[in-house]
mmCIF file of C-alpha atoms and ligand atoms in Angstrom:
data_model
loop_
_atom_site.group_PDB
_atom_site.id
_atom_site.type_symbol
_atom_site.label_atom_id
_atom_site.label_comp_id
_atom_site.label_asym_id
_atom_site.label_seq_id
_atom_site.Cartn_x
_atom_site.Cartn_y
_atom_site.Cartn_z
ATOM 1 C CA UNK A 1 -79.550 24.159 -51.815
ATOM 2 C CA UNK A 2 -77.514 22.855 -55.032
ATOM 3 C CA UNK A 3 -75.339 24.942 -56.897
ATOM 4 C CA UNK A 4 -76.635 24.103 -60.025
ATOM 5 C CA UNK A 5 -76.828 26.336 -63.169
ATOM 6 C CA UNK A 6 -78.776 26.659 -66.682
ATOM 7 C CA UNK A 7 -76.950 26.997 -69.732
ATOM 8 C CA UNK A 8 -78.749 29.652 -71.764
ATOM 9 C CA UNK A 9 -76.814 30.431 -75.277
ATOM 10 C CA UNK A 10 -73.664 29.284 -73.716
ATOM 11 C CA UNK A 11 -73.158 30.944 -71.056
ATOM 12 C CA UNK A 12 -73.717 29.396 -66.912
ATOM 13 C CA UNK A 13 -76.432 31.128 -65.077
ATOM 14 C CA UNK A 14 -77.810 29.571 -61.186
ATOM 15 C CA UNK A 15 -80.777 28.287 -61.508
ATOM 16 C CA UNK A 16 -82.571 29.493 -58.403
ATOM 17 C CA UNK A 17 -82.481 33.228 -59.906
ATOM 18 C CA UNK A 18 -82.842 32.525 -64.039
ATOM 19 C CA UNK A 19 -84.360 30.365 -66.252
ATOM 20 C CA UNK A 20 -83.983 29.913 -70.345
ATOM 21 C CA UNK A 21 -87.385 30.870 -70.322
ATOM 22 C CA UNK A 22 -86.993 34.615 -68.746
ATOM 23 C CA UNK A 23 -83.370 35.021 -70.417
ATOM 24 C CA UNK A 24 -85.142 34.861 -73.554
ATOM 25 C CA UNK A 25 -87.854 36.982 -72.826
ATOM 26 C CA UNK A 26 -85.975 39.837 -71.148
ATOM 27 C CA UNK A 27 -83.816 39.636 -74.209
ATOM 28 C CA UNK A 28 -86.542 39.480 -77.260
ATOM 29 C CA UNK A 29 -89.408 41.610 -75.396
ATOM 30 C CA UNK A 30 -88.543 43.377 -72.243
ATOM 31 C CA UNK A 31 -89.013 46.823 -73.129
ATOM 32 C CA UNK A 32 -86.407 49.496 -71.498
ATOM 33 C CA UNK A 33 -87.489 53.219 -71.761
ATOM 34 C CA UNK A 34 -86.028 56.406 -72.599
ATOM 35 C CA UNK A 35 -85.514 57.442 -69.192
ATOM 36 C CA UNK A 36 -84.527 54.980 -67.210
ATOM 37 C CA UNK A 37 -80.661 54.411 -66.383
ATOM 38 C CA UNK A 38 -78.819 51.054 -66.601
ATOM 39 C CA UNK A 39 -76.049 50.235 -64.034
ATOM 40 C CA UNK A 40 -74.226 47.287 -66.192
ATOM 41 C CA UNK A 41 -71.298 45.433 -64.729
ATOM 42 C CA UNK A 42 -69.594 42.490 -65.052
ATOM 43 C CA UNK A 43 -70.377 40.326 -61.346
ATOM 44 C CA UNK A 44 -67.765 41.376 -58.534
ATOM 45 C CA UNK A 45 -66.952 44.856 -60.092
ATOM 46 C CA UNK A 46 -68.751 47.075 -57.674
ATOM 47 C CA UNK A 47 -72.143 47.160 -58.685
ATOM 48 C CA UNK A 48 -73.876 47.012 -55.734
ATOM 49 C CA UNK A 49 -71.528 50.224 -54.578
ATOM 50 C CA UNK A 50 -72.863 51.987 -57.905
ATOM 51 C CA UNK A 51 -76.055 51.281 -57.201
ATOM 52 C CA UNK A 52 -76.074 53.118 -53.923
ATOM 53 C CA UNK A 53 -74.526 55.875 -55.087
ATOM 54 C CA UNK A 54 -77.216 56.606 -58.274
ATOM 55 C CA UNK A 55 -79.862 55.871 -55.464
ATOM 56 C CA UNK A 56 -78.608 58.367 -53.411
ATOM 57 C CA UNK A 57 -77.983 60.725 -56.296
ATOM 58 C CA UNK A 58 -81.856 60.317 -57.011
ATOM 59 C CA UNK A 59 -82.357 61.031 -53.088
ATOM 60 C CA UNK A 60 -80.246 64.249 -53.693
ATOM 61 C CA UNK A 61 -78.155 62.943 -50.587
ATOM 62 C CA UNK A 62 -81.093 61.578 -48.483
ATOM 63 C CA UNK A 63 -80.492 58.055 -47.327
ATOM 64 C CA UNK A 64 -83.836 57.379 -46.596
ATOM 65 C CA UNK A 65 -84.616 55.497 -49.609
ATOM 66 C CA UNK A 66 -81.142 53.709 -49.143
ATOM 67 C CA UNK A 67 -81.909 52.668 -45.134
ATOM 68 C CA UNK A 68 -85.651 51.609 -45.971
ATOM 69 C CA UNK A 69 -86.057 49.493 -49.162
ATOM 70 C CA UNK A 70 -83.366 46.800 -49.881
ATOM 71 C CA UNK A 71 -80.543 47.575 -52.757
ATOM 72 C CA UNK A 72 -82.423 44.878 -55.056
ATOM 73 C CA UNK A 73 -85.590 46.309 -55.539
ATOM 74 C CA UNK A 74 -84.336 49.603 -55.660
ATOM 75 C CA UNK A 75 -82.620 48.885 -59.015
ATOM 76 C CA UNK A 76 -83.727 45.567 -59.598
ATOM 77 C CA UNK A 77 -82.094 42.703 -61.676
ATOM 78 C CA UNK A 78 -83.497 42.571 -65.158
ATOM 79 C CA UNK A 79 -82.170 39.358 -66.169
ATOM 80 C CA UNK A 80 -83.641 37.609 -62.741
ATOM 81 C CA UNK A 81 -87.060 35.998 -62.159
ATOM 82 C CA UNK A 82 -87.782 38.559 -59.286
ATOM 83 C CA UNK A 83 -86.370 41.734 -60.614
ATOM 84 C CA UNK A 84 -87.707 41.326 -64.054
ATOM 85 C CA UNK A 85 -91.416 41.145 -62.597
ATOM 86 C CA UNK A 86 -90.541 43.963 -60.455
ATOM 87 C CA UNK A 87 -89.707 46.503 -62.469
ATOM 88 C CA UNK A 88 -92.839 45.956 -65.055
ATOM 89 C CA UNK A 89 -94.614 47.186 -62.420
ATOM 90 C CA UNK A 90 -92.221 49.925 -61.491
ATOM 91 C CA UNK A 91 -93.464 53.973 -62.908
ATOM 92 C CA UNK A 92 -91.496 56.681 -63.542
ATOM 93 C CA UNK A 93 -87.603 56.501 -64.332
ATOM 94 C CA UNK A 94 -86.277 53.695 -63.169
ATOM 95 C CA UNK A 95 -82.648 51.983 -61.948
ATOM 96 C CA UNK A 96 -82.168 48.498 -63.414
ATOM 97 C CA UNK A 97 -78.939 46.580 -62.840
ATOM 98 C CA UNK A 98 -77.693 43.657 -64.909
ATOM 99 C CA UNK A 99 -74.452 41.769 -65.393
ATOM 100 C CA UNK A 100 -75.994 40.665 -68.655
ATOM 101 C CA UNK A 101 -73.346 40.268 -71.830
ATOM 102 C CA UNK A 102 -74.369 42.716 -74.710
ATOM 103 C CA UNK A 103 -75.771 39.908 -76.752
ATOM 104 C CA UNK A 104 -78.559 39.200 -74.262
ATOM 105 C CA UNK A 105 -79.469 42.165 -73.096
ATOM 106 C CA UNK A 106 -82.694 43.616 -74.422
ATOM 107 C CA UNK A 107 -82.712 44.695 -77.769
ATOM 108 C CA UNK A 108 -84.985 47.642 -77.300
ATOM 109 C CA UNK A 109 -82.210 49.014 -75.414
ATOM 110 C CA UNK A 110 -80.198 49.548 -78.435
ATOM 111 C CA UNK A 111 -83.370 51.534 -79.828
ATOM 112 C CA UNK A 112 -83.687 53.752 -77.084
ATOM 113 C CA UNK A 113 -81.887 56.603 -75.257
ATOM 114 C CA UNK A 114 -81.635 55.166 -72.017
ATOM 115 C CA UNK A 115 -78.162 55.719 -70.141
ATOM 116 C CA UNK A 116 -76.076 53.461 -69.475
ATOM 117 C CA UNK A 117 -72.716 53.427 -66.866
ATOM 118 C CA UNK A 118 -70.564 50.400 -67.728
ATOM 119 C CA UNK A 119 -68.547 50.030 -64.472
ATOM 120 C CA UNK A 120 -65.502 47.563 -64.926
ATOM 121 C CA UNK A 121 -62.466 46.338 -62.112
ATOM 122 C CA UNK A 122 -59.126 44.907 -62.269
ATOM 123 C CA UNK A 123 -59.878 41.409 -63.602
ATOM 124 C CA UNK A 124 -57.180 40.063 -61.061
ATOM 125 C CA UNK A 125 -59.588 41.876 -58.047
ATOM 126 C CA UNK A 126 -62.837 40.712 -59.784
ATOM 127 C CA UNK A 127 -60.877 37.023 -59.322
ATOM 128 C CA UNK A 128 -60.315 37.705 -55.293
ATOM 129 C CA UNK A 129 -63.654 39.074 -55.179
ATOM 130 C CA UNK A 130 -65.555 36.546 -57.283
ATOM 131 C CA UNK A 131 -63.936 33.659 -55.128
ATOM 132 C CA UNK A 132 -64.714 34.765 -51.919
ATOM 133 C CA UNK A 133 -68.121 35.527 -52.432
ATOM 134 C CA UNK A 134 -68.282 32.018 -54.257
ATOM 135 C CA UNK A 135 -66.998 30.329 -50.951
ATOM 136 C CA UNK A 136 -70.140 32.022 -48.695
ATOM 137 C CA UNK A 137 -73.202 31.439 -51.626
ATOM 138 C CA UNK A 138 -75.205 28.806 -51.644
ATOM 139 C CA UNK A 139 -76.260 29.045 -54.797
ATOM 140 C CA UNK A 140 -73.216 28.119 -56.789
ATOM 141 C CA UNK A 141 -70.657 25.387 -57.791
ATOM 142 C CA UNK A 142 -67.939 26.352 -55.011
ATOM 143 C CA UNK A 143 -63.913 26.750 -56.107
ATOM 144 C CA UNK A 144 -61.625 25.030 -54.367
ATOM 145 C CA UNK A 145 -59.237 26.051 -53.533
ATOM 146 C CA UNK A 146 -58.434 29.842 -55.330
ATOM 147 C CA UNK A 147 -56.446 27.910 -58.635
ATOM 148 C CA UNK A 148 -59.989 26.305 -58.855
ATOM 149 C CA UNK A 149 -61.606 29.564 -59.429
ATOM 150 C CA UNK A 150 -58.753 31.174 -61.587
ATOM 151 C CA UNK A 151 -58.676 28.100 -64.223
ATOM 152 C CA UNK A 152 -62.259 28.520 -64.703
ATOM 153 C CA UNK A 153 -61.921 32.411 -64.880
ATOM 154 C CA UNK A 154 -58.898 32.224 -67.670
ATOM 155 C CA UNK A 155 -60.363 28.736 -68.979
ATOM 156 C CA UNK A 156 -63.253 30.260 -69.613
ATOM 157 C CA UNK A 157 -65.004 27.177 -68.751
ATOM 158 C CA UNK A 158 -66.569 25.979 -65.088
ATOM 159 C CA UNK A 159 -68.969 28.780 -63.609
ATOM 160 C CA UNK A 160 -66.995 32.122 -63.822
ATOM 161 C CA UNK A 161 -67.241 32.192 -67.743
ATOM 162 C CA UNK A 162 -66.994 35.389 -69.743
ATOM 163 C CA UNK A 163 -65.048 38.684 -68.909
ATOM 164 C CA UNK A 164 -63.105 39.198 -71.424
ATOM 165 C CA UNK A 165 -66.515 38.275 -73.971
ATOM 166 C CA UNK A 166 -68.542 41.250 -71.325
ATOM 167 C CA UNK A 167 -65.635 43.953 -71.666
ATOM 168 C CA UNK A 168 -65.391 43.683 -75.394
ATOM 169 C CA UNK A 169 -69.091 43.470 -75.975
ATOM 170 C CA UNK A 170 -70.091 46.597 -74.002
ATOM 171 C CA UNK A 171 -67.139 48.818 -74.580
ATOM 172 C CA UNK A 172 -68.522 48.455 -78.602
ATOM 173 C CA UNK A 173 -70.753 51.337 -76.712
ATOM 174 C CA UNK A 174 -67.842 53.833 -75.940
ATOM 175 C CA UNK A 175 -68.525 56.187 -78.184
ATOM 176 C CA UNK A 176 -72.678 56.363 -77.446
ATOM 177 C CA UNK A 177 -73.023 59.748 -76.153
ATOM 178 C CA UNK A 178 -75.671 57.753 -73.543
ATOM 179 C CA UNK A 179 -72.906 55.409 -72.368
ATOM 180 C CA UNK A 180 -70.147 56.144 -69.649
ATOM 181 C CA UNK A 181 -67.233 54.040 -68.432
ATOM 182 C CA UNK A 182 -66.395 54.353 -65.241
ATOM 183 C CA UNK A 183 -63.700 51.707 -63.567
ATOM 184 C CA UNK A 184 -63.981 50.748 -59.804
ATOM 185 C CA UNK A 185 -60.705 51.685 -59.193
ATOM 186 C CA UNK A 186 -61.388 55.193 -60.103
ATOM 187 C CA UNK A 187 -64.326 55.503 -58.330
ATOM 188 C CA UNK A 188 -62.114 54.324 -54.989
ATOM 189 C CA UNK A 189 -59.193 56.793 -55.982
ATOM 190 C CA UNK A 190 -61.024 59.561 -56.542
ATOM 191 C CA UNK A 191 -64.832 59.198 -55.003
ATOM 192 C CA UNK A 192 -66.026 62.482 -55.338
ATOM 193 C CA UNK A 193 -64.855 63.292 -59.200
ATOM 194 C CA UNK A 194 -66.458 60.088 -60.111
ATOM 195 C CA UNK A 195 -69.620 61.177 -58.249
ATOM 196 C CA UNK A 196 -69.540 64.245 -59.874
ATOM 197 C CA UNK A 197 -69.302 62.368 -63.379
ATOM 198 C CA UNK A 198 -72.030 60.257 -62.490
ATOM 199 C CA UNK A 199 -74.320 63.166 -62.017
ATOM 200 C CA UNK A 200 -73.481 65.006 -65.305
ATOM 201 C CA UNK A 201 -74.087 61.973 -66.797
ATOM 202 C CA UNK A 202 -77.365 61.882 -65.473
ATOM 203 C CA UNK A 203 -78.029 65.479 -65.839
ATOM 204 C CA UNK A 204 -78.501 65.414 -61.561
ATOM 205 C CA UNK A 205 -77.394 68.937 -59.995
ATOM 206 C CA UNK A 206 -76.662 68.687 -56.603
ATOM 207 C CA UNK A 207 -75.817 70.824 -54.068
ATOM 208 C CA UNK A 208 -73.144 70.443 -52.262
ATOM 209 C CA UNK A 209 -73.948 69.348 -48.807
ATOM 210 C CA UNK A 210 -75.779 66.892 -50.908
ATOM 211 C CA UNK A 211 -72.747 65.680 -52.678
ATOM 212 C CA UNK A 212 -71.060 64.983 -49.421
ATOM 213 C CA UNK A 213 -74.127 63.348 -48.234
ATOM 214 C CA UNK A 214 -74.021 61.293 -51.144
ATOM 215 C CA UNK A 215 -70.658 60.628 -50.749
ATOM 216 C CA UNK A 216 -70.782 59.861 -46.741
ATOM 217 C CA UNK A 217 -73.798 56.955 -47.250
ATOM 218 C CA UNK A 218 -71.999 55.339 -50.074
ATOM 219 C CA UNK A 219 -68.945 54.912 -48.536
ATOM 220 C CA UNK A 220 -67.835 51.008 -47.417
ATOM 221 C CA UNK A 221 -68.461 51.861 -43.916
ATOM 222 C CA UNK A 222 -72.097 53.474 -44.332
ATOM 223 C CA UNK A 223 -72.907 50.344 -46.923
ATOM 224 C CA UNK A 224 -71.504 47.490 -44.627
ATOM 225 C CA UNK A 225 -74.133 49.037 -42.068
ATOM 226 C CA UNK A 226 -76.746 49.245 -43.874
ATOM 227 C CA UNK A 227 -78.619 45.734 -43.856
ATOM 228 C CA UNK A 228 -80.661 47.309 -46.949
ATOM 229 C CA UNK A 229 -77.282 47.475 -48.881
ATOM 230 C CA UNK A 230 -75.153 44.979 -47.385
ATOM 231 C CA UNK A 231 -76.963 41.788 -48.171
ATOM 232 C CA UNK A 232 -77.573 40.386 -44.544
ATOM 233 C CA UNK A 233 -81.127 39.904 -45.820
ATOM 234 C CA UNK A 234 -79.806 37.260 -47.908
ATOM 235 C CA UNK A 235 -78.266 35.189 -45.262
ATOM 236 C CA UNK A 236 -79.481 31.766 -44.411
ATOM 237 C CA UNK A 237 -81.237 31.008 -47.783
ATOM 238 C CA UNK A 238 -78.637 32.718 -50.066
ATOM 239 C CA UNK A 239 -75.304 33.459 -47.881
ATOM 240 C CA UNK A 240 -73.956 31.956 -45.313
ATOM 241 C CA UNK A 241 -74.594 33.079 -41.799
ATOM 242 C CA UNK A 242 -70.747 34.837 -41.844
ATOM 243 C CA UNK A 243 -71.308 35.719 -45.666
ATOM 244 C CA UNK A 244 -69.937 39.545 -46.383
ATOM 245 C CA UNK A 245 -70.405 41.192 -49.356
ATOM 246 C CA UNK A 246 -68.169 44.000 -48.531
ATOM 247 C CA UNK A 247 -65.544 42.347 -47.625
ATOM 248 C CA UNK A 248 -62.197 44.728 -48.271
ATOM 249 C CA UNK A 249 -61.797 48.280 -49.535
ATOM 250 C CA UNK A 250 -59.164 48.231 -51.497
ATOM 251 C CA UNK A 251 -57.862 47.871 -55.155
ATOM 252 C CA UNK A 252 -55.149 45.473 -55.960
ATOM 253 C CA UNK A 253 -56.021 42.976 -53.507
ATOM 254 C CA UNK A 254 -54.879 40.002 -55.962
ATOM 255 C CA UNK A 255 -51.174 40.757 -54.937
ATOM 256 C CA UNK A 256 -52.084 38.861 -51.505
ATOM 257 C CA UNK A 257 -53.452 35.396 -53.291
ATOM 258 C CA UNK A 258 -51.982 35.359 -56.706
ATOM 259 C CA UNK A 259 -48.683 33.431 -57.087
ATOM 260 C CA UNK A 260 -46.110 34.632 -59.271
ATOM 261 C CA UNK A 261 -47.174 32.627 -62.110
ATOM 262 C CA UNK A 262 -50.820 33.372 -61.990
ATOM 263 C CA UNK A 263 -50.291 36.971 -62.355
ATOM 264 C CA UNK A 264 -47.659 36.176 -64.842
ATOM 265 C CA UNK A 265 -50.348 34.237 -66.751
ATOM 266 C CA UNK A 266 -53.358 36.359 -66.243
ATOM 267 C CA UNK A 267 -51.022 39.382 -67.829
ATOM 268 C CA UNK A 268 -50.192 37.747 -70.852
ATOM 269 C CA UNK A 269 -53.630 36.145 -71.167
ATOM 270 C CA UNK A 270 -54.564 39.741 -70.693
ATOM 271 C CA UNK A 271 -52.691 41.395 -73.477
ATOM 272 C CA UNK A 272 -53.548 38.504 -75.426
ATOM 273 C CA UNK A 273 -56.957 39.468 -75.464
ATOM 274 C CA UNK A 274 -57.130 43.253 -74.467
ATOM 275 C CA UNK A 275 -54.091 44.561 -76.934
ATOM 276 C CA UNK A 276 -56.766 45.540 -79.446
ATOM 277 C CA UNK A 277 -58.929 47.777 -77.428
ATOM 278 C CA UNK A 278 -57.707 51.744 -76.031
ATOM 279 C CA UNK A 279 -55.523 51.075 -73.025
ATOM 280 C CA UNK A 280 -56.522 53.921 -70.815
ATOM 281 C CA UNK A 281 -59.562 52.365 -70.804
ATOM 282 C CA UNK A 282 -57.779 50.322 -67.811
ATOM 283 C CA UNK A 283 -56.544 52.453 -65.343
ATOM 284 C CA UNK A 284 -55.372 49.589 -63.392
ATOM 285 C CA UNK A 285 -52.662 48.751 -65.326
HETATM 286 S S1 PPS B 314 -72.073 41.391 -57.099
HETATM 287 O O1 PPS B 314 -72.394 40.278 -56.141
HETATM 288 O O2 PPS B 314 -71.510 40.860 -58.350
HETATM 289 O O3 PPS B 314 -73.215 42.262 -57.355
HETATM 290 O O4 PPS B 314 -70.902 42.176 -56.339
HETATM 291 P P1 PPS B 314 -70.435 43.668 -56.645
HETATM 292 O O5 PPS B 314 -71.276 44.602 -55.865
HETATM 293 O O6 PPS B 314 -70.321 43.875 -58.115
HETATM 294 O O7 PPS B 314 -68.941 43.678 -56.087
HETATM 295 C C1 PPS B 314 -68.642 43.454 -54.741
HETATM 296 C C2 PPS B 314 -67.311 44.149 -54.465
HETATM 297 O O8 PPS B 314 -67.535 45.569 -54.368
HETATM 298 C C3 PPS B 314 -67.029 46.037 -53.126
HETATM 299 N N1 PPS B 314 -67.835 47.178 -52.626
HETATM 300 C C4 PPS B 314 -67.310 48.359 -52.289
HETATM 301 N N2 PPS B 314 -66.037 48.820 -52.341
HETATM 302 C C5 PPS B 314 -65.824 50.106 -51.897
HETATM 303 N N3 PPS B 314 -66.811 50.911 -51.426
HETATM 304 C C6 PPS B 314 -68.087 50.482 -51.365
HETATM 305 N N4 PPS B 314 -69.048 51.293 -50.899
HETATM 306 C C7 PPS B 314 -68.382 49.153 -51.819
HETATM 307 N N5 PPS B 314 -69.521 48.407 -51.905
HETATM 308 C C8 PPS B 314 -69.153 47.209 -52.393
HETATM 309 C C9 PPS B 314 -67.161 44.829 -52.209
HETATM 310 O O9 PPS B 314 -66.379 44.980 -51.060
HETATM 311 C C10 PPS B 314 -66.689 43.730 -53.143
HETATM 312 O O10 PPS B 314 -65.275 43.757 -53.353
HETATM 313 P P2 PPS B 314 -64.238 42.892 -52.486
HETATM 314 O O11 PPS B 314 -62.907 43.112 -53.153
HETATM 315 O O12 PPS B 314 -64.675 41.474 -52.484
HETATM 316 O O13 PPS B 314 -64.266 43.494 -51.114
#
């Protein structure tokens, strides 16, 4: 398998998952309704960790769903071949995940009242993150070594275009009453208030045994044994065979790879870009 991508309005997608062709229609005629929710992220932020959480929130704590169907067709990929076909054929509300920048997501999103939860990370973790996971996928250039990675990430060139472009985009939305920000590392400092956020959000009341239930099958632990959630499915075509997607639980895991003068460089790079835009928006700092 090649790592090879397609270059759709300027920005690097692999080609096994996407094609011009899709991109365009998901973005000119897919049609997202009223009431389904939108779990948008920027890759390496946490989605997949959000997405088991609103699927157990829909479960009301019951991690049947979330031990029986895998986490991708559960809230499937809009901007990929597979999910997009998917969930045209999905009823009822539905969970749809996409690390899609605001200018190519569907447009009749912007029409309709579906929610949205924007999660966003520490762009130093989503770094750590993005590189490892690069290293065990066979379906993308690899970095080597971690300065690889980090050029193209501040660059914005290479494969791992486009955070600071995503943050700015979607937090335009912050003041949509059907939008919510939500940051991973709040979610991992305080699980249960962000849970609770979460279901106001989504106008879910649980009980709460069923808060802790949600709580208990979301954690790292319950999703790194779940092969549903913890894409072992994926390995041999996708991943390699000792490919992890949850690899640590922690925040602030750059300290242990980033020299001196990367961190030095990512901050100013970082106020560079960011000093326009609320600061509490990013708790990490
Ligand atoms: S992807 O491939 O872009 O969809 O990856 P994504 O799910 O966005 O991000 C993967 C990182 O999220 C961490 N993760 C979790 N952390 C805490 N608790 C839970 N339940 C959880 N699930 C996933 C995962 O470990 C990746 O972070 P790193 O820092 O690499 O460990």
């Amino acid at each position: 398998m090649t790592g090879t991508v397609v270059w759709f309005e300027g920005i690097p997608f692999p080609s096994l998952q996407y094609s011009p062709e899709i991109l365009r229609e998901v973005q000119e005629s897919f049609l997202i309704k009223d009431e389904d929710v939108l779990l948008m992220t920027f890759p390496k932020s946490g989605t997949n960790w959000l997405i088991e959480t609103a699927c157990l929130i829909y479960s009301k704590g019951d991690s049947k769903w979330v031990q029986s169907e895998p986490i991708w067709d559960r809230s499937p990929w809009v901007e990929a071949k597979y999910g997009c076909e998917l969930l045209k054929e999905k009823e009822g509300p539905r969970l749809i995940s996409s690390h899609l920048p605001i200018q190519l997501f569907p447009k009749s999103f912007f029409k309709s009242k579906a929610k949205m939860i924007y999660l966003i990370r520490n762009p130093k973790d989503v770094i750590v993150s993005g590189y490892f996971y690069w290293k065990i996928a066979k379906f993308v250039k690899r970095p080597q070594p971690l300065e690889q990675y980090f050029d193209w990430f501040v660059q914005g060139n290479g494969d791992a275009t486009g955070w600071f472009d995503h943050i700015w985009g979607w937090l335009s939305m912050r003041d949509k009453e059907n939008f919510l920000i939500l940051s991973y590392e709040e979610m991992k400092w305080d699980t249960r208030s962000t849970v609770e956020k979460i279901c106001q959000f989504l106008g879910k009341k649980l009980e709460p045994e069923e808060l802790d239930s949600v709580l208990r099958n979301s954690s790292f632990q319950a999703m790194k044994e779940n092969n549903m959630s913890n894409f072992s499915l994926l390995k041999g075509r996708y991943l390699e065979e000792n490919g992890e997607l949850l690899r640590k639980d922690v925040t602030g895991d750059w300290k242990n790879y980033f020299t001196v003068a990367q961190a030095e460089t990512f901050d100013k790079l970082f106020q560079e870009k960011m000093e326009d835009l609320p600061q509490d928006l990013f708790p990490w700092k």
